[in-house]
Amino acid sequence: MSVINHAALIKACANGRQSALKELMEAEGGRMLGVALRMLRRQDLAEDAVQDSFVLLWRRAGQFDAARGSAKGWIYTILRNRCLTLLRNSDREISVDPQEQEVAGDDHVLDSAWNRLDAASDLRMCLELLEPERRSAILSCYILGYSHGELAGRMQAPLGSVKSWIRRGLQKLRECMG
């Protein structure tokens, strides 16, 4: 697993390197969609927010200043502000119960991410070796962007158990991938 240098990629975007934006999209797009879904509770609006955020990131990349904060924080601030703007400007009604919408949206995002993994990929094979609770906790954390506390509430499990599932699951993934 390679470490992504978000600041260097943002600087490359400021210099007009489109491949840097693509790398950022691949590295953070799934998690950004999860965060946007949590805020907006609608798949279509969340997708719009993520797309708009990447457009804004591209246009404003020259404004990023590493001395003022982390690159990843800057990216998610753009997303958060875009989501809040969509919420403020939205006059659309949500016709279903937000809890049902959120759970259905979460399942859809997780299923979509899972289906995008190549069946022969090492990551998928290693994830399949994990217990369902650990796999679900890890995917929800990394794809949907949930905190340990949020996962505990959603999974109706003690916080300590969820933390252990994630920690032990990640250890097994490291061993399997190594």
PDB file of C-alpha atoms in Angstrom:
ATOM      1  CA  MET A   1       0.000   0.000   0.000  1.00  0.00           C
ATOM      2  CA  SER A   2       1.466   3.330  -0.979  1.00  0.00           C
ATOM      3  CA  VAL A   3       1.053   6.488   1.043  1.00  0.00           C
ATOM      4  CA  ILE A   4      -0.631   9.325  -0.801  1.00  0.00           C
ATOM      5  CA  ASN A   5       1.006  12.758  -0.486  1.00  0.00           C
ATOM      6  CA  HIS A   6      -2.104  14.901  -0.689  1.00  0.00           C
ATOM      7  CA  ALA A   7      -0.186  18.192  -0.489  1.00  0.00           C
ATOM      8  CA  ALA A   8       2.060  17.263  -3.417  1.00  0.00           C
ATOM      9  CA  LEU A   9      -0.946  16.210  -5.479  1.00  0.00           C
ATOM     10  CA  ILE A  10      -2.749  19.493  -4.754  1.00  0.00           C
ATOM     11  CA  LYS A  11       0.377  21.404  -5.783  1.00  0.00           C
ATOM     12  CA  ALA A  12       0.509  19.348  -8.994  1.00  0.00           C
ATOM     13  CA  CYS A  13      -3.154  20.252  -9.620  1.00  0.00           C
ATOM     14  CA  ALA A  14      -2.229  23.925  -9.190  1.00  0.00           C
ATOM     15  CA  ASN A  15       0.409  23.370 -11.877  1.00  0.00           C
ATOM     16  CA  GLY A  16      -2.213  21.899 -14.219  1.00  0.00           C
ATOM     17  CA  ARG A  17      -1.355  18.194 -13.915  1.00  0.00           C
ATOM     18  CA  GLN A  18      -4.669  16.420 -14.507  1.00  0.00           C
ATOM     19  CA  SER A  19      -3.293  13.043 -13.468  1.00  0.00           C
ATOM     20  CA  ALA A  20      -2.816  14.449  -9.948  1.00  0.00           C
ATOM     21  CA  LEU A  21      -6.528  15.221  -9.737  1.00  0.00           C
ATOM     22  CA  LYS A  22      -7.268  11.690 -10.906  1.00  0.00           C
ATOM     23  CA  GLU A  23      -4.999  10.292  -8.165  1.00  0.00           C
ATOM     24  CA  LEU A  24      -6.799  12.394  -5.557  1.00  0.00           C
ATOM     25  CA  MET A  25     -10.164  11.210  -6.869  1.00  0.00           C
ATOM     26  CA  GLU A  26      -9.094   7.578  -6.684  1.00  0.00           C
ATOM     27  CA  ALA A  27      -7.617   8.000  -3.204  1.00  0.00           C
ATOM     28  CA  GLU A  28     -10.417  10.022  -1.597  1.00  0.00           C
ATOM     29  CA  GLY A  29     -13.481   9.821  -3.857  1.00  0.00           C
ATOM     30  CA  GLY A  30     -15.121   6.864  -2.123  1.00  0.00           C
ATOM     31  CA  ARG A  31     -14.653   8.242   1.358  1.00  0.00           C
ATOM     32  CA  MET A  32     -15.789  11.707   0.220  1.00  0.00           C
ATOM     33  CA  LEU A  33     -18.957  10.165  -1.196  1.00  0.00           C
ATOM     34  CA  GLY A  34     -19.587   8.471   2.139  1.00  0.00           C
ATOM     35  CA  VAL A  35     -19.156  11.731   4.032  1.00  0.00           C
ATOM     36  CA  ALA A  36     -21.408  13.573   1.587  1.00  0.00           C
ATOM     37  CA  LEU A  37     -24.062  10.850   1.862  1.00  0.00           C
ATOM     38  CA  ARG A  38     -24.048  11.187   5.636  1.00  0.00           C
ATOM     39  CA  MET A  39     -24.511  14.938   5.380  1.00  0.00           C
ATOM     40  CA  LEU A  40     -27.006  15.094   2.520  1.00  0.00           C
ATOM     41  CA  ARG A  41     -28.803  11.740   2.905  1.00  0.00           C
ATOM     42  CA  ARG A  42     -29.346  11.521  -0.842  1.00  0.00           C
ATOM     43  CA  GLN A  43     -27.171   9.697  -3.350  1.00  0.00           C
ATOM     44  CA  ASP A  44     -27.763  12.175  -6.181  1.00  0.00           C
ATOM     45  CA  LEU A  45     -26.920  15.222  -4.069  1.00  0.00           C
ATOM     46  CA  ALA A  46     -23.897  13.484  -2.540  1.00  0.00           C
ATOM     47  CA  GLU A  47     -22.524  12.639  -5.982  1.00  0.00           C
ATOM     48  CA  ASP A  48     -23.055  16.250  -7.069  1.00  0.00           C
ATOM     49  CA  ALA A  49     -21.263  17.510  -3.953  1.00  0.00           C
ATOM     50  CA  VAL A  50     -18.246  15.273  -4.563  1.00  0.00           C
ATOM     51  CA  GLN A  51     -18.030  16.250  -8.217  1.00  0.00           C
ATOM     52  CA  ASP A  52     -18.382  19.949  -7.385  1.00  0.00           C
ATOM     53  CA  SER A  53     -15.720  19.569  -4.685  1.00  0.00           C
ATOM     54  CA  PHE A  54     -13.213  18.150  -7.133  1.00  0.00           C
ATOM     55  CA  VAL A  55     -13.958  20.948  -9.592  1.00  0.00           C
ATOM     56  CA  LEU A  56     -13.421  23.500  -6.810  1.00  0.00           C
ATOM     57  CA  LEU A  57     -10.266  21.701  -5.696  1.00  0.00           C
ATOM     58  CA  TRP A  58      -8.904  21.922  -9.248  1.00  0.00           C
ATOM     59  CA  ARG A  59      -9.764  25.607  -9.564  1.00  0.00           C
ATOM     60  CA  ARG A  60      -8.515  26.599  -6.104  1.00  0.00           C
ATOM     61  CA  ALA A  61      -5.484  24.316  -5.807  1.00  0.00           C
ATOM     62  CA  GLY A  62      -3.186  27.346  -5.994  1.00  0.00           C
ATOM     63  CA  GLN A  63      -4.807  28.715  -2.823  1.00  0.00           C
ATOM     64  CA  PHE A  64      -3.790  25.722  -0.704  1.00  0.00           C
ATOM     65  CA  ASP A  65      -1.267  26.658   1.987  1.00  0.00           C
ATOM     66  CA  ALA A  66       0.277  23.745   3.905  1.00  0.00           C
ATOM     67  CA  ALA A  67       1.282  26.151   6.691  1.00  0.00           C
ATOM     68  CA  ARG A  68      -2.408  26.742   7.481  1.00  0.00           C
ATOM     69  CA  GLY A  69      -3.451  23.091   7.725  1.00  0.00           C
ATOM     70  CA  SER A  70      -3.292  19.605   6.288  1.00  0.00           C
ATOM     71  CA  ALA A  71      -4.030  18.911   2.657  1.00  0.00           C
ATOM     72  CA  LYS A  72      -6.565  16.245   3.518  1.00  0.00           C
ATOM     73  CA  GLY A  73      -8.311  18.643   5.897  1.00  0.00           C
ATOM     74  CA  TRP A  74      -8.435  21.256   3.147  1.00  0.00           C
ATOM     75  CA  ILE A  75     -10.029  18.768   0.748  1.00  0.00           C
ATOM     76  CA  TYR A  76     -12.697  17.744   3.254  1.00  0.00           C
ATOM     77  CA  THR A  77     -13.377  21.375   4.158  1.00  0.00           C
ATOM     78  CA  ILE A  78     -14.193  22.033   0.516  1.00  0.00           C
ATOM     79  CA  LEU A  79     -16.524  19.011   0.534  1.00  0.00           C
ATOM     80  CA  ARG A  80     -18.185  20.036   3.803  1.00  0.00           C
ATOM     81  CA  ASN A  81     -18.770  23.589   2.569  1.00  0.00           C
ATOM     82  CA  ARG A  82     -20.181  22.302  -0.711  1.00  0.00           C
ATOM     83  CA  CYS A  83     -22.564  19.967   1.155  1.00  0.00           C
ATOM     84  CA  LEU A  84     -23.708  22.788   3.424  1.00  0.00           C
ATOM     85  CA  THR A  85     -24.316  25.005   0.403  1.00  0.00           C
ATOM     86  CA  LEU A  86     -26.383  22.273  -1.235  1.00  0.00           C
ATOM     87  CA  LEU A  87     -28.387  21.833   1.966  1.00  0.00           C
ATOM     88  CA  ARG A  88     -29.023  25.580   2.245  1.00  0.00           C
ATOM     89  CA  ASN A  89     -29.995  25.987  -1.390  1.00  0.00           C
ATOM     90  CA  SER A  90     -32.009  22.808  -1.664  1.00  0.00           C
ATOM     91  CA  ASP A  91     -35.758  23.192  -1.755  1.00  0.00           C
ATOM     92  CA  ARG A  92     -36.291  19.488  -2.482  1.00  0.00           C
ATOM     93  CA  GLU A  93     -38.251  17.340  -0.079  1.00  0.00           C
ATOM     94  CA  ILE A  94     -37.001  13.997   1.141  1.00  0.00           C
ATOM     95  CA  SER A  95     -39.979  11.697   0.675  1.00  0.00           C
ATOM     96  CA  VAL A  96     -38.708   8.735   2.698  1.00  0.00           C
ATOM     97  CA  ASP A  97     -37.733   8.309   6.301  1.00  0.00           C
ATOM     98  CA  PRO A  98     -34.156   9.639   6.580  1.00  0.00           C
ATOM     99  CA  GLN A  99     -33.028   6.619   8.651  1.00  0.00           C
ATOM    100  CA  GLU A 100     -34.241   4.222   5.958  1.00  0.00           C
ATOM    101  CA  GLN A 101     -32.668   6.365   3.261  1.00  0.00           C
ATOM    102  CA  GLU A 102     -29.356   6.467   5.119  1.00  0.00           C
ATOM    103  CA  VAL A 103     -29.172   2.717   5.688  1.00  0.00           C
ATOM    104  CA  ALA A 104     -30.187   1.971   2.097  1.00  0.00           C
ATOM    105  CA  GLY A 105     -27.647   4.522   0.850  1.00  0.00           C
ATOM    106  CA  ASP A 106     -24.906   3.040   3.031  1.00  0.00           C
ATOM    107  CA  ASP A 107     -25.610  -0.474   1.802  1.00  0.00           C
ATOM    108  CA  HIS A 108     -25.609   0.731  -1.794  1.00  0.00           C
ATOM    109  CA  VAL A 109     -22.262   2.514  -1.401  1.00  0.00           C
ATOM    110  CA  LEU A 110     -20.664  -0.478   0.326  1.00  0.00           C
ATOM    111  CA  ASP A 111     -22.033  -2.923  -2.264  1.00  0.00           C
ATOM    112  CA  SER A 112     -20.858  -0.696  -5.087  1.00  0.00           C
ATOM    113  CA  ALA A 113     -17.357  -0.406  -3.615  1.00  0.00           C
ATOM    114  CA  TRP A 114     -17.210  -4.155  -2.995  1.00  0.00           C
ATOM    115  CA  ASN A 115     -18.323  -4.929  -6.559  1.00  0.00           C
ATOM    116  CA  ARG A 116     -15.646  -2.610  -7.973  1.00  0.00           C
ATOM    117  CA  LEU A 117     -12.935  -4.696  -6.333  1.00  0.00           C
ATOM    118  CA  ASP A 118     -11.546  -7.227  -8.790  1.00  0.00           C
ATOM    119  CA  ALA A 119     -12.533 -10.746  -7.683  1.00  0.00           C
ATOM    120  CA  ALA A 120      -8.904 -11.843  -7.994  1.00  0.00           C
ATOM    121  CA  SER A 121      -7.449  -8.851  -6.131  1.00  0.00           C
ATOM    122  CA  ASP A 122      -5.422  -9.476  -3.003  1.00  0.00           C
ATOM    123  CA  LEU A 123      -7.446  -6.914  -1.063  1.00  0.00           C
ATOM    124  CA  ARG A 124     -10.747  -8.609  -1.840  1.00  0.00           C
ATOM    125  CA  MET A 125      -9.393 -12.060  -1.014  1.00  0.00           C
ATOM    126  CA  CYS A 126      -7.987 -10.783   2.288  1.00  0.00           C
ATOM    127  CA  LEU A 127     -11.238  -8.984   3.149  1.00  0.00           C
ATOM    128  CA  GLU A 128     -13.192 -12.176   2.452  1.00  0.00           C
ATOM    129  CA  LEU A 129     -11.091 -13.950   5.099  1.00  0.00           C
ATOM    130  CA  LEU A 130     -12.299 -11.556   7.809  1.00  0.00           C
ATOM    131  CA  GLU A 131     -15.321 -12.188  10.002  1.00  0.00           C
ATOM    132  CA  PRO A 132     -18.397 -10.330   8.662  1.00  0.00           C
ATOM    133  CA  GLU A 133     -18.473  -7.871  11.607  1.00  0.00           C
ATOM    134  CA  ARG A 134     -14.830  -6.915  11.139  1.00  0.00           C
ATOM    135  CA  ARG A 135     -15.162  -6.603   7.379  1.00  0.00           C
ATOM    136  CA  SER A 136     -18.303  -4.478   7.723  1.00  0.00           C
ATOM    137  CA  ALA A 137     -16.712  -2.244  10.360  1.00  0.00           C
ATOM    138  CA  ILE A 138     -13.573  -1.686   8.284  1.00  0.00           C
ATOM    139  CA  LEU A 139     -15.471  -0.991   5.069  1.00  0.00           C
ATOM    140  CA  SER A 140     -17.904   1.364   6.815  1.00  0.00           C
ATOM    141  CA  CYS A 141     -15.021   3.240   8.387  1.00  0.00           C
ATOM    142  CA  TYR A 142     -12.899   3.585   5.265  1.00  0.00           C
ATOM    143  CA  ILE A 143     -15.549   3.853   2.569  1.00  0.00           C
ATOM    144  CA  LEU A 144     -18.326   5.708   4.392  1.00  0.00           C
ATOM    145  CA  GLY A 145     -16.048   7.654   6.693  1.00  0.00           C
ATOM    146  CA  TYR A 146     -17.795   6.666   9.919  1.00  0.00           C
ATOM    147  CA  SER A 147     -16.086   7.183  13.252  1.00  0.00           C
ATOM    148  CA  HIS A 148     -15.829   4.312  15.733  1.00  0.00           C
ATOM    149  CA  GLY A 149     -18.642   5.825  17.800  1.00  0.00           C
ATOM    150  CA  GLU A 150     -20.939   6.156  14.788  1.00  0.00           C
ATOM    151  CA  LEU A 151     -20.215   2.562  13.794  1.00  0.00           C
ATOM    152  CA  ALA A 152     -20.991   1.343  17.301  1.00  0.00           C
ATOM    153  CA  GLY A 153     -24.378   3.044  17.146  1.00  0.00           C
ATOM    154  CA  ARG A 154     -25.180   1.778  13.666  1.00  0.00           C
ATOM    155  CA  MET A 155     -24.030  -1.761  14.388  1.00  0.00           C
ATOM    156  CA  GLN A 156     -25.675  -1.731  17.836  1.00  0.00           C
ATOM    157  CA  ALA A 157     -22.448  -3.002  19.370  1.00  0.00           C
ATOM    158  CA  PRO A 158     -20.287  -1.752  22.228  1.00  0.00           C
ATOM    159  CA  LEU A 159     -17.731   0.874  21.235  1.00  0.00           C
ATOM    160  CA  GLY A 160     -14.851  -1.244  22.549  1.00  0.00           C
ATOM    161  CA  SER A 161     -15.954  -4.190  20.419  1.00  0.00           C
ATOM    162  CA  VAL A 162     -16.107  -2.064  17.272  1.00  0.00           C
ATOM    163  CA  LYS A 163     -12.657  -0.625  17.962  1.00  0.00           C
ATOM    164  CA  SER A 164     -11.301  -4.154  18.494  1.00  0.00           C
ATOM    165  CA  TRP A 165     -12.939  -5.439  15.305  1.00  0.00           C
ATOM    166  CA  ILE A 166     -11.324  -2.669  13.294  1.00  0.00           C
ATOM    167  CA  ARG A 167      -7.897  -2.954  14.950  1.00  0.00           C
ATOM    168  CA  ARG A 168      -7.749  -6.749  14.702  1.00  0.00           C
ATOM    169  CA  GLY A 169      -9.227  -6.745  11.212  1.00  0.00           C
ATOM    170  CA  LEU A 170      -6.617  -4.272  10.010  1.00  0.00           C
ATOM    171  CA  GLN A 171      -3.884  -6.385  11.598  1.00  0.00           C
ATOM    172  CA  LYS A 172      -5.146  -9.454   9.730  1.00  0.00           C
ATOM    173  CA  LEU A 173      -5.336  -7.449   6.502  1.00  0.00           C
ATOM    174  CA  ARG A 174      -1.719  -6.296   6.944  1.00  0.00           C
ATOM    175  CA  GLU A 175      -0.587  -9.873   7.564  1.00  0.00           C
ATOM    176  CA  CYS A 176      -2.550 -11.178   4.584  1.00  0.00           C
ATOM    177  CA  MET A 177      -1.411  -8.410   2.219  1.00  0.00           C
ATOM    178  CA  GLY A 178       2.215  -8.538   3.435  1.00  0.00           C
TER     179      GLY A 178
END
